[in-house]
Amino acid sequence: MTIYHSVRAVANASGDGLIDWDAVTEAACAATEPGSLALTAADREGYASDVRDARRRVRAVTTHEFVVPETLEIQHRHHWVDANVETFREVMRPLEGMADEALVPGLARKTNTASMSVMLGYLARNVLGQYDPLLLADSPQDAHGLYFVHPNIVAVAETLDVDFERFRRWIAFHEVTHAAEFGAAPWLSDHLAERMERGIDGVADGNIDRETFAELQTAMTAVEGYAELLMDEAFDDESDDLRAKLDDRRAEAGPVGRLLRRLLGIGLKREQYERGKSFFDEVADARGLAAAGAVWESPDHLPTDEELDEPALWLQRIDP
């Protein structure tokens, strides 16, 4: 598969909607090498062992009850595209039928299809691991997912010059902390999904609901920040060097990479890590890890935007 095949897939985009999702999948995969999944039995057991150990250690440092998916998926990049394109489709569903055919028939569809395929391909080449709570799943009984994109983990470990097994373990711990959050807060999936849907519905109606998007950003800052706090508490090794090397690698991205990161909000996610972690570090230092975990007792316990920068205000409101 080549860039030619990717362009051809976009050029052949068809249908009545804003995006031809079959063409998105084809184009994203055509422009992205899948990477090797030549895993040994020891490799597969390593992933499973890391997840088991992470679950045990996270449970030991919190009082949260949670489960992780019974089956973890070790993927290559095309697998990741296939696993996530339906999520993107669900997020964008309210916008279907909005393609503007006034000037050139099919032009808007082809442009949107091309943009989405570029973004999915970029993510497929950069995502390391993913805990997927399936926020917009059609069936509530659908199982959540735990994915590891093995070729990316191998490539990044080599680029950073760090031990692969240690790096793989660190990624596993990070994804299991997310499972702990959603397990501690059964309401969290609906809370996030409702705001995603409300925000996209507003866009479909020609409005930008800034309040809803701000609520979503604040909630995600809490999700990412608490995960970082749990990582520090649960991981059985010092990890500051790994974070520092990953940050340096992001800073060295070329102009195209920086543009895509900005368009995808990846820089914003880094800010969410840092802002959220600073908030929870202060809360834990002041009242302990259990006090920080109170954030998941109800949606009302989520910090406001102001409280994220003034943790004492949140503590005064939640536990005066």
Coordinates of C-alpha atoms in Angstrom, one line a residue:
M1 CA 0.0 0.0 0.0
T2 CA 1.3 3.5 -0.9
I3 CA 0.5 7.2 -0.8
Y4 CA -1.0 6.6 -4.3
H5 CA -3.5 4.1 -2.9
S6 CA -4.3 6.5 -0.1
V7 CA -5.0 9.4 -2.5
R8 CA -7.0 7.1 -4.8
A9 CA -9.1 6.0 -1.8
V10 CA -9.9 9.6 -1.0
A11 CA -10.6 10.5 -4.6
N12 CA -13.1 7.6 -4.8
A13 CA -14.9 8.8 -1.6
S14 CA -18.7 8.4 -2.2
G15 CA -22.0 8.4 -0.4
D16 CA -24.3 11.1 0.9
G17 CA -22.6 11.9 4.2
L18 CA -20.0 14.4 5.3
I19 CA -17.3 11.7 5.4
D20 CA -16.9 8.4 3.6
W21 CA -15.7 6.2 6.5
D22 CA -14.8 3.2 4.4
A23 CA -12.5 5.5 2.4
V24 CA -11.1 6.9 5.6
T25 CA -10.1 3.5 6.8
E26 CA -8.6 2.5 3.4
A27 CA -6.7 5.8 3.0
A28 CA -5.3 5.8 6.6
C29 CA -4.1 2.3 6.3
A30 CA -2.6 2.8 2.8
A31 CA -0.5 5.7 4.1
T32 CA 0.6 3.9 7.2
E33 CA 2.9 0.9 7.5
P34 CA 1.2 -1.6 9.8
G35 CA 4.4 -2.6 11.6
S36 CA 5.5 -6.0 12.8
L37 CA 3.5 -8.2 15.2
A38 CA 6.1 -10.9 15.3
L39 CA 5.8 -11.4 19.0
T40 CA 7.3 -14.3 20.9
A41 CA 5.4 -16.2 23.6
A42 CA 7.5 -14.2 26.1
D43 CA 6.4 -10.9 24.6
R44 CA 2.7 -11.8 24.9
E45 CA 3.1 -13.0 28.5
G46 CA 5.0 -9.8 29.2
Y47 CA 2.1 -7.6 28.2
A48 CA -0.3 -9.8 30.2
S49 CA 2.0 -9.8 33.3
D50 CA 2.4 -6.1 33.2
V51 CA -1.4 -5.6 33.1
R52 CA -1.9 -8.0 36.0
D53 CA 0.8 -6.4 38.1
A54 CA -0.5 -2.9 37.3
R55 CA -4.0 -3.9 38.4
R56 CA -2.7 -5.4 41.6
R57 CA -0.5 -2.4 42.5
V58 CA -3.1 0.2 41.6
R59 CA -5.7 -1.6 43.8
A60 CA -3.1 -1.6 46.6
V61 CA -2.7 2.2 46.6
T62 CA -6.4 3.1 46.2
T63 CA -9.7 1.9 47.6
H64 CA -11.2 1.7 44.1
E65 CA -13.0 -1.4 42.8
F66 CA -12.4 -1.8 39.1
V67 CA -11.8 -4.4 36.5
V68 CA -9.6 -4.4 33.4
P69 CA -10.7 -6.1 30.1
E70 CA -10.3 -9.8 30.3
T71 CA -8.7 -9.8 26.9
L72 CA -6.1 -7.2 26.0
E73 CA -5.3 -6.6 22.3
I74 CA -1.8 -6.3 21.1
Q75 CA -2.2 -4.5 17.8
H76 CA -0.3 -3.2 14.8
R77 CA -1.2 0.2 13.4
H78 CA -3.9 -1.0 11.0
H79 CA -5.6 -2.8 13.8
W80 CA -5.7 0.4 15.8
V81 CA -7.3 2.2 12.8
D82 CA -10.0 -0.5 12.5
A83 CA -10.7 -0.4 16.3
N84 CA -11.1 3.3 16.4
V85 CA -12.8 4.4 13.2
E86 CA -16.2 3.4 14.6
T87 CA -15.6 5.7 17.6
F88 CA -14.8 8.6 15.3
R89 CA -17.8 7.8 13.2
E90 CA -20.1 7.9 16.2
V91 CA -18.6 11.2 17.4
M92 CA -19.2 12.7 14.0
R93 CA -22.6 11.1 13.3
P94 CA -24.6 14.3 14.2
L95 CA -22.8 16.1 11.4
E96 CA -23.8 13.6 8.7
G97 CA -25.7 15.0 5.8
M98 CA -24.0 18.4 6.2
A99 CA -21.8 18.1 3.1
D100 CA -22.0 21.3 1.1
E101 CA -22.6 20.4 -2.6
A102 CA -23.3 24.0 -3.7
L103 CA -20.0 24.4 -5.6
V104 CA -18.5 21.1 -6.6
P105 CA -20.4 17.9 -6.0
G106 CA -18.5 15.6 -3.6
L107 CA -15.7 18.2 -2.9
A108 CA -16.6 18.7 0.8
R109 CA -16.9 14.9 1.3
K110 CA -13.5 14.3 -0.3
T111 CA -11.9 17.1 1.7
N112 CA -13.3 15.9 5.0
T113 CA -12.5 12.3 4.2
A114 CA -8.9 13.2 3.4
S115 CA -8.5 15.3 6.6
M116 CA -9.9 12.5 8.8
S117 CA -7.7 9.8 7.1
V118 CA -4.6 12.0 7.7
M119 CA -5.4 12.4 11.3
L120 CA -6.2 8.7 11.9
G121 CA -3.0 7.7 10.2
Y122 CA -1.0 10.1 12.3
L123 CA -2.6 8.8 15.5
A124 CA -2.0 5.2 14.4
R125 CA 1.7 5.9 14.1
N126 CA 1.9 7.6 17.5
V127 CA -0.5 5.9 19.9
L128 CA 1.2 3.6 22.3
G129 CA -1.6 2.2 24.4
Q130 CA -5.3 2.9 24.9
Y131 CA -7.9 2.2 27.5
D132 CA -11.2 2.5 25.6
P133 CA -14.3 2.8 27.8
L134 CA -16.4 2.8 24.6
L135 CA -18.2 6.1 25.5
L136 CA -20.5 6.1 22.5
A137 CA -21.0 2.4 22.0
D138 CA -24.4 1.4 20.5
S139 CA -24.8 -1.4 23.1
P140 CA -24.2 -0.6 26.8
Q141 CA -23.2 -4.2 27.4
D142 CA -20.2 -3.9 25.0
A143 CA -17.0 -4.7 26.7
H144 CA -14.4 -1.9 27.2
G145 CA -11.1 -2.3 25.4
L146 CA -7.4 -2.3 26.3
Y147 CA -5.0 -1.9 23.3
F148 CA -1.3 -1.8 23.0
V149 CA 0.2 -0.8 19.6
H150 CA 3.3 -3.0 19.7
P151 CA 5.2 -1.5 16.7
N152 CA 4.9 2.0 18.2
I153 CA 6.1 0.9 21.6
V154 CA 9.1 -0.8 20.1
A155 CA 9.9 2.1 17.9
V156 CA 9.6 4.7 20.6
A157 CA 11.6 2.7 23.1
E158 CA 14.4 2.5 20.5
T159 CA 14.2 6.2 19.7
L160 CA 14.3 7.1 23.4
D161 CA 17.1 4.6 24.1
V162 CA 15.2 3.0 27.0
D163 CA 14.7 -0.6 27.9
F164 CA 11.7 -2.0 26.0
E165 CA 10.3 -4.1 28.8
R166 CA 10.5 -1.2 31.3
F167 CA 8.8 1.1 28.8
R168 CA 6.1 -1.4 27.9
R169 CA 5.4 -1.9 31.6
W170 CA 5.1 1.9 32.1
I171 CA 2.6 2.2 29.3
A172 CA 0.6 -0.7 30.8
F173 CA 0.4 1.0 34.2
H174 CA -0.8 4.2 32.6
E175 CA -3.7 2.4 30.8
V176 CA -4.7 0.5 33.9
T177 CA -4.9 3.7 35.9
H178 CA -7.6 4.8 33.4
A179 CA -9.5 1.6 34.0
A180 CA -9.3 2.4 37.7
E181 CA -10.8 5.8 37.2
F182 CA -13.8 4.6 35.2
G183 CA -14.3 1.8 37.7
A184 CA -14.3 4.2 40.6
A185 CA -16.8 6.5 38.8
P186 CA -19.6 4.5 37.0
W187 CA -21.1 7.8 36.0
L188 CA -18.0 9.0 34.2
S189 CA -18.6 7.4 30.8
D190 CA -22.1 8.9 30.5
H191 CA -20.8 12.3 31.8
L192 CA -18.2 12.5 29.1
A193 CA -20.3 11.0 26.4
E194 CA -23.2 13.4 27.1
R195 CA -20.9 16.4 26.8
M196 CA -19.3 15.1 23.6
E197 CA -22.7 14.6 22.0
R198 CA -24.0 18.0 23.2
G199 CA -20.9 19.7 21.8
I200 CA -21.1 18.0 18.4
D201 CA -24.9 18.6 18.3
G202 CA -24.2 22.3 18.8
V203 CA -21.7 22.3 15.9
A204 CA -24.3 20.5 13.7
D205 CA -26.8 23.3 14.6
G206 CA -24.2 26.0 13.7
N207 CA -23.3 26.9 17.3
I208 CA -20.2 26.4 19.3
D209 CA -21.3 25.5 22.8
R210 CA -18.2 26.8 24.6
E211 CA -19.5 26.0 28.1
T212 CA -20.0 22.3 27.2
F213 CA -16.6 22.0 25.6
A214 CA -15.1 23.7 28.7
E215 CA -16.8 21.2 30.9
L216 CA -15.4 18.4 28.8
Q217 CA -11.9 19.8 28.9
T218 CA -12.1 20.2 32.7
A219 CA -13.3 16.7 33.2
M220 CA -10.5 15.3 30.9
T221 CA -7.9 17.3 32.8
A222 CA -9.1 15.6 36.0
V223 CA -9.0 12.2 34.2
E224 CA -5.4 12.7 33.0
G225 CA -4.1 14.3 36.1
Y226 CA -5.4 11.6 38.5
A227 CA -4.0 8.9 36.2
E228 CA -0.6 10.6 36.5
L229 CA -0.9 10.7 40.3
L230 CA -1.7 7.0 40.4
M231 CA 1.1 6.2 38.1
D232 CA 3.6 7.8 40.5
E233 CA 2.1 5.9 43.5
A234 CA 1.7 2.5 41.8
F235 CA 4.6 2.2 39.3
D236 CA 7.4 0.0 40.8
D237 CA 10.2 2.2 39.3
E238 CA 11.2 5.8 39.0
S239 CA 9.7 7.2 35.8
D240 CA 10.6 10.8 35.6
D241 CA 13.3 10.0 33.0
L242 CA 10.7 8.4 30.7
R243 CA 8.3 11.4 30.9
A244 CA 11.2 13.8 30.3
K245 CA 12.4 11.8 27.2
L246 CA 8.9 11.6 25.8
D247 CA 8.5 15.3 26.2
D248 CA 11.8 16.0 24.5
R249 CA 10.7 13.8 21.6
R250 CA 7.5 15.7 21.2
A251 CA 9.3 19.0 21.2
E252 CA 11.6 17.7 18.4
A253 CA 8.7 17.0 16.0
G254 CA 9.0 18.5 12.6
P255 CA 6.6 21.3 11.3
V256 CA 4.1 18.8 9.9
G257 CA 4.1 16.8 13.1
R258 CA 3.7 20.0 15.2
L259 CA 0.8 21.1 13.0
L260 CA -1.0 17.8 13.3
R261 CA -0.4 17.7 17.0
R262 CA -2.0 21.1 17.3
L263 CA -5.0 20.1 15.1
L264 CA -5.5 17.0 17.1
G265 CA -5.2 18.7 20.5
I266 CA -2.2 16.6 21.5
G267 CA -0.4 19.6 22.9
L268 CA -3.6 20.3 24.9
K269 CA -3.5 16.8 26.3
R270 CA 0.0 17.4 27.6
E271 CA -1.2 20.5 29.3
Q272 CA -4.0 18.5 30.8
Y273 CA -1.5 16.0 32.2
E274 CA 0.5 18.8 33.8
R275 CA -2.3 20.9 35.1
G276 CA -4.3 18.0 36.4
K277 CA -1.3 16.3 38.0
S278 CA -0.3 19.6 39.7
F279 CA -3.9 19.8 41.1
F280 CA -3.9 16.2 42.4
D281 CA -0.4 16.5 43.8
E282 CA -1.4 19.4 45.9
V283 CA -4.6 17.7 47.1
A284 CA -2.7 14.5 47.9
D285 CA 0.1 16.4 49.7
A286 CA -2.5 18.2 51.8
R287 CA -5.0 15.4 52.6
G288 CA -3.7 12.2 51.2
L289 CA -4.4 9.9 48.2
A290 CA -7.9 9.0 49.5
A291 CA -8.9 12.7 49.5
A292 CA -7.8 12.9 45.9
G293 CA -9.9 9.9 45.0
A294 CA -13.0 11.7 46.3
V295 CA -13.2 13.4 42.9
W296 CA -14.9 10.2 41.5
E297 CA -17.7 10.1 44.1
S298 CA -20.1 12.1 41.9
P299 CA -20.0 14.6 38.9
D300 CA -20.4 17.4 41.5
H301 CA -17.0 16.5 42.9
L302 CA -15.2 17.2 39.6
P303 CA -13.0 20.4 40.0
T304 CA -14.1 23.5 38.3
D305 CA -11.7 25.3 36.0
E306 CA -10.9 27.8 38.8
E307 CA -10.4 25.0 41.3
L308 CA -7.9 23.2 39.0
D309 CA -5.6 26.2 39.7
E310 CA -6.6 26.6 43.3
P311 CA -6.9 23.1 44.8
A312 CA -7.6 24.6 48.3
L313 CA -10.9 25.9 47.0
W314 CA -11.9 22.4 45.9
L315 CA -10.8 20.9 49.2
Q316 CA -12.8 23.5 51.0
R317 CA -15.9 22.7 48.9
I318 CA -15.6 18.9 49.0
D319 CA -14.2 18.3 52.5
P320 CA -14.4 21.5 54.5

